[in-house]
Coordinates of N, CA, C and O in Angstrom, one line a residue:
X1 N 30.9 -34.9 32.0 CA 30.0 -35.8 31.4 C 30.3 -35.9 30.0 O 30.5 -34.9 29.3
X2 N 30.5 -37.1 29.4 CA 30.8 -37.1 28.2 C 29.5 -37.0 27.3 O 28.4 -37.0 27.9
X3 N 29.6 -36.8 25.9 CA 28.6 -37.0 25.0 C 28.7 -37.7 23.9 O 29.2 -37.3 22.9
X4 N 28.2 -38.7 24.0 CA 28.3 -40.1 22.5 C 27.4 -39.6 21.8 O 26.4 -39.0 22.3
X5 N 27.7 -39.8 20.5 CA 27.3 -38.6 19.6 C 27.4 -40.4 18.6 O 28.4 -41.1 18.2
X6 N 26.0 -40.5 18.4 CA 26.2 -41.6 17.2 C 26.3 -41.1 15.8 O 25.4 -40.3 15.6
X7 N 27.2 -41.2 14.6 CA 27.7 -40.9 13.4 C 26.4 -41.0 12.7 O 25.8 -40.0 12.2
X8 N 26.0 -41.9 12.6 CA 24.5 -42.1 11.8 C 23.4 -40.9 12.0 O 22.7 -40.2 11.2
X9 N 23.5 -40.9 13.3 CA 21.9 -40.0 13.3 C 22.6 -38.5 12.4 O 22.1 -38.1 11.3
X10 N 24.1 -37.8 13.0 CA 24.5 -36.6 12.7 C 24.7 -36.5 11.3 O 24.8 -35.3 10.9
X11 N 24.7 -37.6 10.1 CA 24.9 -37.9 9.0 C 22.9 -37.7 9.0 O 22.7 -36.8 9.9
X12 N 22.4 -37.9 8.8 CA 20.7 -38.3 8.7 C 20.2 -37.3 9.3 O 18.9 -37.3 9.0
X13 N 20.7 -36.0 10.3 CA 20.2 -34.7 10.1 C 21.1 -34.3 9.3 O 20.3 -33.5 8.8
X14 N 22.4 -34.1 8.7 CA 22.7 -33.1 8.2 C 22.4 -33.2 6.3 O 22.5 -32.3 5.5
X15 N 22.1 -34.7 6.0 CA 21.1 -35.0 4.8 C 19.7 -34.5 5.0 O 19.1 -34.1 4.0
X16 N 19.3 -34.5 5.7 CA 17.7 -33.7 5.9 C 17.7 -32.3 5.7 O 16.7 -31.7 5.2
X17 N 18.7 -31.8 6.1 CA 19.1 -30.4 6.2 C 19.1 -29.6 4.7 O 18.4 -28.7 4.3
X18 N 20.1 -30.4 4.1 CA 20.6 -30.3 2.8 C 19.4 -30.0 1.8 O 19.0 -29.0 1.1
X19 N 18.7 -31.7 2.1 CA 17.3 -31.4 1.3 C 16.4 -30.8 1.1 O 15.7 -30.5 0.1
X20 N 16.4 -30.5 2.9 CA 15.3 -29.3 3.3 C 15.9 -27.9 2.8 O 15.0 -27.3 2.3
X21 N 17.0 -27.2 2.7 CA 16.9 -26.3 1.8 C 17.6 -26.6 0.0 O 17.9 -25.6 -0.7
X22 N 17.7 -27.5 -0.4 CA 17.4 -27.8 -1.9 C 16.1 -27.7 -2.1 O 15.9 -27.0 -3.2
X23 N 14.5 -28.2 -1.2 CA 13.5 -27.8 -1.5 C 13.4 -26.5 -1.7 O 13.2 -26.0 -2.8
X24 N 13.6 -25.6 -0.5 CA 13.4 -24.2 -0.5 C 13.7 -23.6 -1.5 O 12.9 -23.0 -2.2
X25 N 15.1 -23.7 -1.6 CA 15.4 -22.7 -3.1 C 14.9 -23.5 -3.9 O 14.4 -22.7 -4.8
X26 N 14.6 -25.1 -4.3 CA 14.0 -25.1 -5.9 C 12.4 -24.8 -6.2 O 11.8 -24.8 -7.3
X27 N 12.0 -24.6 -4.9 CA 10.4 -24.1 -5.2 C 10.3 -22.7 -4.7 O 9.3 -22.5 -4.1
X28 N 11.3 -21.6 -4.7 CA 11.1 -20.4 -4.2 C 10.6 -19.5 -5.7 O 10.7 -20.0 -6.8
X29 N 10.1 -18.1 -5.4 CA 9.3 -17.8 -6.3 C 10.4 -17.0 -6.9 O 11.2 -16.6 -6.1
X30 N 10.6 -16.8 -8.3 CA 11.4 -15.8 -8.8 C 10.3 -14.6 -9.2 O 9.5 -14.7 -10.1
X31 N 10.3 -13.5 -8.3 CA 9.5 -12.3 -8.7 C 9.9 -11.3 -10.2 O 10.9 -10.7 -10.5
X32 N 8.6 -11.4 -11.1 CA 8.7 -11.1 -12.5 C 8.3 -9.9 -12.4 O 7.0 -9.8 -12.3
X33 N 9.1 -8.5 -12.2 CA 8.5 -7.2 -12.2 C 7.4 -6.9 -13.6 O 6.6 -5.9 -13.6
X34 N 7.6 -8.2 -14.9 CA 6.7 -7.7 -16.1 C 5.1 -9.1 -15.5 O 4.1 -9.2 -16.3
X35 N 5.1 -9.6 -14.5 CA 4.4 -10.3 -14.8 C 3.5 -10.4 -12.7 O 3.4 -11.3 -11.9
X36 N 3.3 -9.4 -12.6 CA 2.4 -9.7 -11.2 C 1.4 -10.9 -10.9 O 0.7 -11.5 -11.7
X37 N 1.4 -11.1 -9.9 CA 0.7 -12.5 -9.7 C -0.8 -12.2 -9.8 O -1.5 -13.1 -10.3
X38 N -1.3 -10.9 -9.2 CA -2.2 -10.2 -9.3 C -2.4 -8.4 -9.4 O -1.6 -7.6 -8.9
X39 N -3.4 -8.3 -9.9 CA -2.8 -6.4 -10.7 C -4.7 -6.2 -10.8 O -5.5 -7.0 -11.2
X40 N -4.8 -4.5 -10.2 CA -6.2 -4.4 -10.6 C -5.7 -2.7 -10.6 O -4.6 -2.3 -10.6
X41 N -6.8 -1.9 -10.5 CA -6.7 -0.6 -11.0 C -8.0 0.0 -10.0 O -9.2 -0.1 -10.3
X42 N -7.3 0.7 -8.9 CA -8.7 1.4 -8.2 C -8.4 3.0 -8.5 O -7.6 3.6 -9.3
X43 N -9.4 3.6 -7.7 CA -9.4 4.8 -8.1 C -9.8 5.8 -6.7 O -11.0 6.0 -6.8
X44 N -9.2 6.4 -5.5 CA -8.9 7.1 -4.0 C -9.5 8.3 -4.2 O -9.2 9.1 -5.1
X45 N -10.5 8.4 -3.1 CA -11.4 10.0 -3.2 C -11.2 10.4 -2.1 O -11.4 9.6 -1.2
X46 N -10.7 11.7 -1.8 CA -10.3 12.3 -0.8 C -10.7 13.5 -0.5 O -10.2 14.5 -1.1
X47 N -11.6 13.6 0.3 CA -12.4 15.0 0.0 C -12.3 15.3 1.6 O -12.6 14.6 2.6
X48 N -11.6 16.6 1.6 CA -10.7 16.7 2.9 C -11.7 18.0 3.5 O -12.2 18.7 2.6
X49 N -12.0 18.1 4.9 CA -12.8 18.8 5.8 C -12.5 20.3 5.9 O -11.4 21.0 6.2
X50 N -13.9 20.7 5.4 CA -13.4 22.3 5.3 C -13.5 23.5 6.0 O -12.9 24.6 5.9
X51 N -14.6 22.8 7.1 CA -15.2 23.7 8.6 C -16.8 23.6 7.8 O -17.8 23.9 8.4
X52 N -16.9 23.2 6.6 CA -18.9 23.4 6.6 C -19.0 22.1 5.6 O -20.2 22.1 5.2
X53 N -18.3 21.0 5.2 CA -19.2 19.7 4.5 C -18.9 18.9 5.8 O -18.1 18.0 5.4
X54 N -19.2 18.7 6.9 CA -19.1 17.6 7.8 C -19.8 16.5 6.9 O -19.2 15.4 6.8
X55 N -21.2 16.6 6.3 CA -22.1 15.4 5.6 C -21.1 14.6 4.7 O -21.1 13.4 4.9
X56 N -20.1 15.3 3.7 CA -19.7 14.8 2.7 C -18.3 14.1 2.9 O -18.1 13.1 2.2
X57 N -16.8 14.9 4.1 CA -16.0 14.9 4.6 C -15.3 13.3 4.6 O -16.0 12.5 5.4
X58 N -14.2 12.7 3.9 CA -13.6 11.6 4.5 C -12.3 12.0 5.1 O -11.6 11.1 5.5
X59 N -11.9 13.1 5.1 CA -10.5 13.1 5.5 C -10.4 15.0 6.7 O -11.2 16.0 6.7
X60 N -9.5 14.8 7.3 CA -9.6 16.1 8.1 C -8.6 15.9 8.5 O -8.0 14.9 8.6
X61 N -8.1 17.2 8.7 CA -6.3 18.0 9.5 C -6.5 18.0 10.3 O -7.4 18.7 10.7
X62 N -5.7 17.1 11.4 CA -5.7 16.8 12.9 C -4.8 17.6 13.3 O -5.0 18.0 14.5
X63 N -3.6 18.1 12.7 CA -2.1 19.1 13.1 C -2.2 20.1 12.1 O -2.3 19.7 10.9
X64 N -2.2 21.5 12.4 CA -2.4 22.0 10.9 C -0.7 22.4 10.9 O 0.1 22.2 11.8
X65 N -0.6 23.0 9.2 CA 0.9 23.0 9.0 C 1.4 24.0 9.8 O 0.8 24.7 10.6
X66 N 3.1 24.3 9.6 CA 4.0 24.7 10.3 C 3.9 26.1 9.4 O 3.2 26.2 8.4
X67 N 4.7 26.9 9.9 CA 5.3 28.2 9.4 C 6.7 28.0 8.2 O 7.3 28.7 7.3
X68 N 6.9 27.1 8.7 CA 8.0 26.4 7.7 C 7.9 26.3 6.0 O 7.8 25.2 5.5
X69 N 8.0 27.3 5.3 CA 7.5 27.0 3.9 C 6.2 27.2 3.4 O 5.3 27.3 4.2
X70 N 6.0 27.4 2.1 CA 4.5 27.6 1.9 C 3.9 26.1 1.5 O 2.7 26.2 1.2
X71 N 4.2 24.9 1.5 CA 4.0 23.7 1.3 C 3.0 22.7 2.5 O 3.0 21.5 2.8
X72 N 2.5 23.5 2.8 CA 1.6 22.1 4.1 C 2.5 21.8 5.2 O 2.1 21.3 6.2
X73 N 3.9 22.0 5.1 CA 5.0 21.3 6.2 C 4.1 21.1 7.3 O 3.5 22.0 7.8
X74 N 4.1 19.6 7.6 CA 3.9 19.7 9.1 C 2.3 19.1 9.3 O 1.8 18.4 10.2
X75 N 1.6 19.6 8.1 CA 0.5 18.7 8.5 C -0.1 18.1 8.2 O -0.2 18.1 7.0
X76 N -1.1 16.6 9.0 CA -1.1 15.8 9.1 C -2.6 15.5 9.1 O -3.3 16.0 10.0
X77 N -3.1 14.6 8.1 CA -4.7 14.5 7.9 C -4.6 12.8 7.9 O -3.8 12.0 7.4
X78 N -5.9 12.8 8.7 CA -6.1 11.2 8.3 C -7.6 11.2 7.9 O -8.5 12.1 8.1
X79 N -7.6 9.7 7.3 CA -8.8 9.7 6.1 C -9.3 8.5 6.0 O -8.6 7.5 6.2
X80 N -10.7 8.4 5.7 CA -11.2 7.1 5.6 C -12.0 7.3 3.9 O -13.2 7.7 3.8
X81 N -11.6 7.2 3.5 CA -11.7 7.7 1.6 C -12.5 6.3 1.0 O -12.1 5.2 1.5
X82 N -13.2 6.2 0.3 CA -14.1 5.3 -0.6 C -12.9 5.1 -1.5 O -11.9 5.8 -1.4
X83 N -13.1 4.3 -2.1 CA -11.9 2.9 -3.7 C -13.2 2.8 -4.0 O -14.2 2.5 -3.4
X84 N -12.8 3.1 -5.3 CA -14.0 2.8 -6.7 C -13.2 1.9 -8.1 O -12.1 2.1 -8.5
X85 N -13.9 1.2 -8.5 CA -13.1 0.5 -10.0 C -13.3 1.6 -11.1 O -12.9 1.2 -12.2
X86 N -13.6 2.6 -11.1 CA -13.7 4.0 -11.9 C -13.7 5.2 -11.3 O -14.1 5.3 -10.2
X87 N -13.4 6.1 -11.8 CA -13.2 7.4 -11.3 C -14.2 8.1 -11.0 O -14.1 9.3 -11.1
X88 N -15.5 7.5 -10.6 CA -16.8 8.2 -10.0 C -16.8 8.7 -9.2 O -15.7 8.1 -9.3
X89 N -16.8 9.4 -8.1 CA -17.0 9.2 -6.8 C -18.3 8.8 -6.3 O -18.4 8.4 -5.1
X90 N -19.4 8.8 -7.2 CA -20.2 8.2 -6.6 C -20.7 6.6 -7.0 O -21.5 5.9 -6.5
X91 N -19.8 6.4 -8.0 CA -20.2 4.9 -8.3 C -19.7 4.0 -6.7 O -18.7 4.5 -6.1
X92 N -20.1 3.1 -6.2 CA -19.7 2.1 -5.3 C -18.5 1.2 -4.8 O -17.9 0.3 -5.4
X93 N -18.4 1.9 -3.4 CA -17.2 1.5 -3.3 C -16.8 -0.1 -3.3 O -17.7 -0.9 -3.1
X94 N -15.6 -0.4 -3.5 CA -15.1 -1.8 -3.5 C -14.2 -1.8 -2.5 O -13.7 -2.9 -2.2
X95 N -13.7 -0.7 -1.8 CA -12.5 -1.1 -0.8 C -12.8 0.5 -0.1 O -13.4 1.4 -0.7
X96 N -12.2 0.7 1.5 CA -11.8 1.8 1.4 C -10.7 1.9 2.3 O -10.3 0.9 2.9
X97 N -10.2 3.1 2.3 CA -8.3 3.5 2.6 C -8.7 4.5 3.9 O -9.3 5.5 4.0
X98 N -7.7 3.2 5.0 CA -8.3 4.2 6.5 C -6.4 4.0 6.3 O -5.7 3.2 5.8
X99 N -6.2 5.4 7.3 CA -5.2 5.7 7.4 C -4.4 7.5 7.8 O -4.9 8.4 8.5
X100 N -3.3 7.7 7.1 CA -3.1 8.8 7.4 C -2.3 9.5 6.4 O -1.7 8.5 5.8
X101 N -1.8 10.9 5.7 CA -0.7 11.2 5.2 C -0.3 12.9 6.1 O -1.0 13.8 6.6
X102 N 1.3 12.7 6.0 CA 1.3 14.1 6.5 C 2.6 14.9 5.5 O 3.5 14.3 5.1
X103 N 2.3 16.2 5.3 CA 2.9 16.5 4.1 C 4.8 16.8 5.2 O 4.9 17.1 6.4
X104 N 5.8 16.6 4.5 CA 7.5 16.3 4.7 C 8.1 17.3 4.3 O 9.2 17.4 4.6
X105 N 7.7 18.2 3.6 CA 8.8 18.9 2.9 C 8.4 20.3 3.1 O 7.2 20.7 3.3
X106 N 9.3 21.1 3.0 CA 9.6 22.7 3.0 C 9.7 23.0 1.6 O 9.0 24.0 1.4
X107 N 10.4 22.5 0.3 CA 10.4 23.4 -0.2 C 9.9 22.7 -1.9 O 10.3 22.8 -3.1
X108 N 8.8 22.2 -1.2 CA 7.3 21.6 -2.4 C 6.6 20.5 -1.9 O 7.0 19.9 -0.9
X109 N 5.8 20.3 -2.5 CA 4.4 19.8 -1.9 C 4.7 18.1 -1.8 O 4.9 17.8 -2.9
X110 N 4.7 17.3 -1.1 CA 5.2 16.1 -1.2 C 4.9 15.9 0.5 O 5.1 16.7 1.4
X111 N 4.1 14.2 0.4 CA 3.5 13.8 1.5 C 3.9 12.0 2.1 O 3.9 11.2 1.1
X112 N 4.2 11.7 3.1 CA 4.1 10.4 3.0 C 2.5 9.8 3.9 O 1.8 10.3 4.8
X113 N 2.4 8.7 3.2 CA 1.4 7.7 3.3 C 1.7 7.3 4.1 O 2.9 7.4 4.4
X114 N 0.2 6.5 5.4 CA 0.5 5.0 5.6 C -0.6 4.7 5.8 O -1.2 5.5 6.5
X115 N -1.5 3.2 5.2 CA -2.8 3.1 5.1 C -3.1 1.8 4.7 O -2.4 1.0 4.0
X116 N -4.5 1.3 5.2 CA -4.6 0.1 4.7 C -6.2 0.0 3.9 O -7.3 0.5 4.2
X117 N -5.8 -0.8 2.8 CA -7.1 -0.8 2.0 C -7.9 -2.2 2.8 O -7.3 -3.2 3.2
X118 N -9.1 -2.1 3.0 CA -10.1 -2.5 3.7 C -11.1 -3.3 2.4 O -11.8 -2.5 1.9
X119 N -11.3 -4.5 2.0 CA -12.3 -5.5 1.6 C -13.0 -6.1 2.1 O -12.8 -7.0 2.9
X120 N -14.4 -5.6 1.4 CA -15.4 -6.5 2.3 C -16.3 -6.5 1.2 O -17.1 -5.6 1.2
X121 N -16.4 -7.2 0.3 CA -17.5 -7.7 -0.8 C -17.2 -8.9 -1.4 O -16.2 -9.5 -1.1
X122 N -17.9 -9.2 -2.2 CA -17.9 -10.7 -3.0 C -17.1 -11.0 -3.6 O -17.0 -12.2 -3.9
X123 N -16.3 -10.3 -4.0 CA -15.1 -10.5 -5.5 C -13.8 -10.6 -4.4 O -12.9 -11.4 -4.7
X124 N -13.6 -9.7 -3.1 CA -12.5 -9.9 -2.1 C -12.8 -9.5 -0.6 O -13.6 -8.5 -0.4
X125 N -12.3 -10.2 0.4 CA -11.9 -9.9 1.9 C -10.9 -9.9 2.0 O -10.1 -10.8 1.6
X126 N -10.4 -8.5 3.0 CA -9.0 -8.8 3.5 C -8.4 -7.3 3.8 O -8.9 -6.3 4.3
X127 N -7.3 -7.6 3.4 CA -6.6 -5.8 3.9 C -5.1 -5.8 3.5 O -4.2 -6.5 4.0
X128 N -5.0 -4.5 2.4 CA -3.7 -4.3 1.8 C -3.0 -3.0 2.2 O -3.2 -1.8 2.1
X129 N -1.8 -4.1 3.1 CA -1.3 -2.2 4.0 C -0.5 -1.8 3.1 O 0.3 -2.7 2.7
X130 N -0.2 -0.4 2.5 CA 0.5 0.4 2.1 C 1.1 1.5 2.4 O 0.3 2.3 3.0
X131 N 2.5 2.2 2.2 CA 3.6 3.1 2.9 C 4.6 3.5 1.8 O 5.2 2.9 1.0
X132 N 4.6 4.9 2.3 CA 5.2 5.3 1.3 C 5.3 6.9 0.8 O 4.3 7.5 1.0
X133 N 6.5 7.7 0.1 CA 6.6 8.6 -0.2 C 5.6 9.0 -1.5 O 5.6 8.4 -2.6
X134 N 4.7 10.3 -1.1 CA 4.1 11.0 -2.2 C 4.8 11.9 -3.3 O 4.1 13.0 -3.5
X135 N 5.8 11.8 -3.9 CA 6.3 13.0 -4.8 C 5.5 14.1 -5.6 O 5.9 14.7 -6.7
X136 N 4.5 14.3 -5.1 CA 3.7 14.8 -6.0 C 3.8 15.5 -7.0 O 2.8 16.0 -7.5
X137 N 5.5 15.8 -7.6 CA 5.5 16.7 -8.7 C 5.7 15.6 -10.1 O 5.7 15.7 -11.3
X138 N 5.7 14.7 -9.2 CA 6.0 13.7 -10.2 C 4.6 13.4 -10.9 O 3.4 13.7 -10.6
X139 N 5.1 12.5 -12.1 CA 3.8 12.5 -12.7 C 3.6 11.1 -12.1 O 2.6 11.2 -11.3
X140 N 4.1 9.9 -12.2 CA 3.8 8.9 -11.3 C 4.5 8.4 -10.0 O 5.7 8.7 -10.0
X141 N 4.2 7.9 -9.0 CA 5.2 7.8 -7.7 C 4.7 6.1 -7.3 O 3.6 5.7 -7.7
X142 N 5.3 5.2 -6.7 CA 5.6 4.4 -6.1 C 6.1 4.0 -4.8 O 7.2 4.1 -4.3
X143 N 4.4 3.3 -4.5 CA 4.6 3.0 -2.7 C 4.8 1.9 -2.4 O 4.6 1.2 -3.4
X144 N 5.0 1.5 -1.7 CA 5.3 -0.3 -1.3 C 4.1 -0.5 -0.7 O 3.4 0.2 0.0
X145 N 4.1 -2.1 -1.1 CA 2.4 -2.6 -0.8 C 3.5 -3.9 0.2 O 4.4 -4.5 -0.2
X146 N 2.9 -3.9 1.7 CA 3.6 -4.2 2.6 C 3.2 -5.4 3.3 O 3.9 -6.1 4.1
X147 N 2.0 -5.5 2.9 CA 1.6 -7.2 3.7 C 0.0 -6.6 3.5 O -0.5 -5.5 3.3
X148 N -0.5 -7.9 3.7 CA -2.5 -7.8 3.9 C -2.4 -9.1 4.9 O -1.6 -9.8 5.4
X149 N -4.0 -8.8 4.6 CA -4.7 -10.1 5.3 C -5.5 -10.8 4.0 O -5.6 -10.5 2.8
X150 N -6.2 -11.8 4.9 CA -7.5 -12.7 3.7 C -6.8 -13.1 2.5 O -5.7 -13.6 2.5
X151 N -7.7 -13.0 1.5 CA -7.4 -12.8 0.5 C -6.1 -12.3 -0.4 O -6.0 -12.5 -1.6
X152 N -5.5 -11.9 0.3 CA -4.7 -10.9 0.7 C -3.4 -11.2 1.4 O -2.4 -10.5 1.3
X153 N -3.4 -12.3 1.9 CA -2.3 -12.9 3.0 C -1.2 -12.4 2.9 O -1.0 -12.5 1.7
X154 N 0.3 -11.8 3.7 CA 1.6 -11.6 3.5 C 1.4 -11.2 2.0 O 2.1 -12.1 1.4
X155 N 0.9 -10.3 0.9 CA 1.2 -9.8 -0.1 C 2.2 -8.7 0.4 O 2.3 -7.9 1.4
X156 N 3.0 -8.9 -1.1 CA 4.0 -7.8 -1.2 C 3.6 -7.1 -2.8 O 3.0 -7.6 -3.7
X157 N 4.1 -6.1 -2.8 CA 4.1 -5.4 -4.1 C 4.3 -3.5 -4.5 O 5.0 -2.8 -3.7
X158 N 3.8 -3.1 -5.3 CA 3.7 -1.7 -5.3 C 2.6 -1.2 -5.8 O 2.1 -1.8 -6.8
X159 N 2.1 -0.1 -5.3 CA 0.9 0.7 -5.6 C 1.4 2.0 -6.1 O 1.9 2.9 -5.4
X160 N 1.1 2.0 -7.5 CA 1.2 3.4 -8.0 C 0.3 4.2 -8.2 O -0.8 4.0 -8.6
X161 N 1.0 5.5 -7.7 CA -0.3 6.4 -7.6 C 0.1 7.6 -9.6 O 1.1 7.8 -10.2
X162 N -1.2 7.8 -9.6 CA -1.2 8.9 -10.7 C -1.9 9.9 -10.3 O -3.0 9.7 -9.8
X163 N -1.5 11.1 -10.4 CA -2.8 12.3 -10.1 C -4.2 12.2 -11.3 O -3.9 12.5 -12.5
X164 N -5.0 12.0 -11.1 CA -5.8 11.9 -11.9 C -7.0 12.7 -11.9 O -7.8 12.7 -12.8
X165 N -7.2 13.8 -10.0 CA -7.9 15.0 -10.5 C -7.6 15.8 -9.5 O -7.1 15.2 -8.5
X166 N -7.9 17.1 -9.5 CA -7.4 18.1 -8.1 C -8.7 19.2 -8.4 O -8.9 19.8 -9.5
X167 N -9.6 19.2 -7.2 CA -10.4 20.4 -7.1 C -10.1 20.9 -6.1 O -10.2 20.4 -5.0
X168 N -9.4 22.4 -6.5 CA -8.9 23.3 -5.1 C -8.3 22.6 -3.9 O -7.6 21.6 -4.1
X169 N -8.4 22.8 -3.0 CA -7.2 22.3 -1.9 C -8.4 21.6 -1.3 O -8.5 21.9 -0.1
X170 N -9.4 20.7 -1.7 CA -10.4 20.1 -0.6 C -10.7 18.5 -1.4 O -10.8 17.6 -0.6
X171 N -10.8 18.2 -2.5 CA -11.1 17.1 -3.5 C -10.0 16.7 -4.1 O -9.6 17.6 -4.8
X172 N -9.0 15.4 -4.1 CA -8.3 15.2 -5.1 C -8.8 13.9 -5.2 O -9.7 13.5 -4.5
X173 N -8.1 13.0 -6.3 CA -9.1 12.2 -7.0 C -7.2 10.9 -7.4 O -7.0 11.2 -8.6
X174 N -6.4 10.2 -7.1 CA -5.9 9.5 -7.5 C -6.0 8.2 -8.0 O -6.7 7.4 -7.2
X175 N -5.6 7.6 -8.9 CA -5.7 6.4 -9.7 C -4.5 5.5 -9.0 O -3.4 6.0 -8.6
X176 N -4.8 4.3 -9.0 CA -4.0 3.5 -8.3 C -3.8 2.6 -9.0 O -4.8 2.1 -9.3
X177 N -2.6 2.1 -9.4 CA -2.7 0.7 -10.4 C -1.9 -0.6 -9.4 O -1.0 -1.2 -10.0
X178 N -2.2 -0.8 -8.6 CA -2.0 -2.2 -7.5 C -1.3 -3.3 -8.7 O -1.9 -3.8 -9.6
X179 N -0.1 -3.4 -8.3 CA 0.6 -5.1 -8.7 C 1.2 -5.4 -7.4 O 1.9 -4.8 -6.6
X180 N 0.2 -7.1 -7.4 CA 1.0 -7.7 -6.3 C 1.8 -9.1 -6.9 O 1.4 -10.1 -7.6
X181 N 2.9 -8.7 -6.5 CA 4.1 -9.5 -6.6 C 4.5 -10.8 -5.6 O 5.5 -11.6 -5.8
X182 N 3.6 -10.8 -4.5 CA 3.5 -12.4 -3.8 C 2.5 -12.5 -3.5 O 2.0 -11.7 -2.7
X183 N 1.8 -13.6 -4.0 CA 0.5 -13.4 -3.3 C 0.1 -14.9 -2.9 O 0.8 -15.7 -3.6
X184 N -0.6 -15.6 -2.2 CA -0.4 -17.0 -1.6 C -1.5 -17.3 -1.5 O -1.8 -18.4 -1.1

């Protein structure tokens, strides 16, 4: 069976073509690491289960650690933690962070993330998933901020964490400075 192939139409898709990606690249976004599309500053309360605060408790060790090192190896807490716009823990939350971290290493304290911040008030709806290595000796560390919903839609960006308080092995307290870098 043969195939007549009219010159016109194959010329008139492959001009459509052309143009349809000359649009793409001339309206694609060039990402400004000095200039985020949107940037806010929360603040992660983690007050991890000790066998007697069940009342107060957002986080608990489902796997406890390994014999492997004196570092946590091995175990694995998940957490439904309050987001505050200040470092209260009792001021009101604006988001909170359900998810999990389990500490990676043998030979110092360092955990990876994976978790999604949760919006549900006036100012935002939606949900910002984030993943990512904890270095914790570091003074600041950087997670990838991986997609949302809402408000939120396909964002990309990074969430930096800062330690910003440690009470004993049960309360820590980090600052987060959120830049999103696509936001639609």
């Amino acid at each position: 069976m043969a195939v007549i192939v009219n010159k016109s139409i194959v010329f008139m898709v492959y001009s459509l073509l052309i143009l349809h990606s000359f649009f793409i690249i001339a309206h694609s976004k060039k990402l400004d690491d000095n200039k985020p599309c949107k940037r806010f500053v929360l603040y992660y309360h983690n007050i991890l289960f000790n066998g007697t605060n069940a009342a107060n408790a957002t986080s608990a060790t489902v796997t406890n650690h390994t014999q492997l090192g004196n570092f946590n190896h091995g175990a694995l807490v998940v957490f439904d933690d309050p987001m505050t716009k200040d470092n209260h823990l009792l001021s009101p939350p604006v988001a909170r962070a359900q998810g999990f971290y389990f500490y990676d290493m043998k030979t110092t304290f360092n955990a990876w993330f994976s978790y999604t911040l949760i919006f549900n008030s006036s100012e935002h709806k939606g949900t910002i998933n984030i993943m990512g290595a904890d270095m914790m000796d570091e003074e600041t560390r950087d997670l990838s901020i991986v997609g949302g919903t809402g408000d939120f839609f396909m964002t990309r960006g990074i969430a930096t964490f800062g330690g910003d308080s440690v009470q004993g092995s049960y309360y820590f307290r980090l600052q987060m400075d959120i830049k999103l870098y696509e936001c639609y």
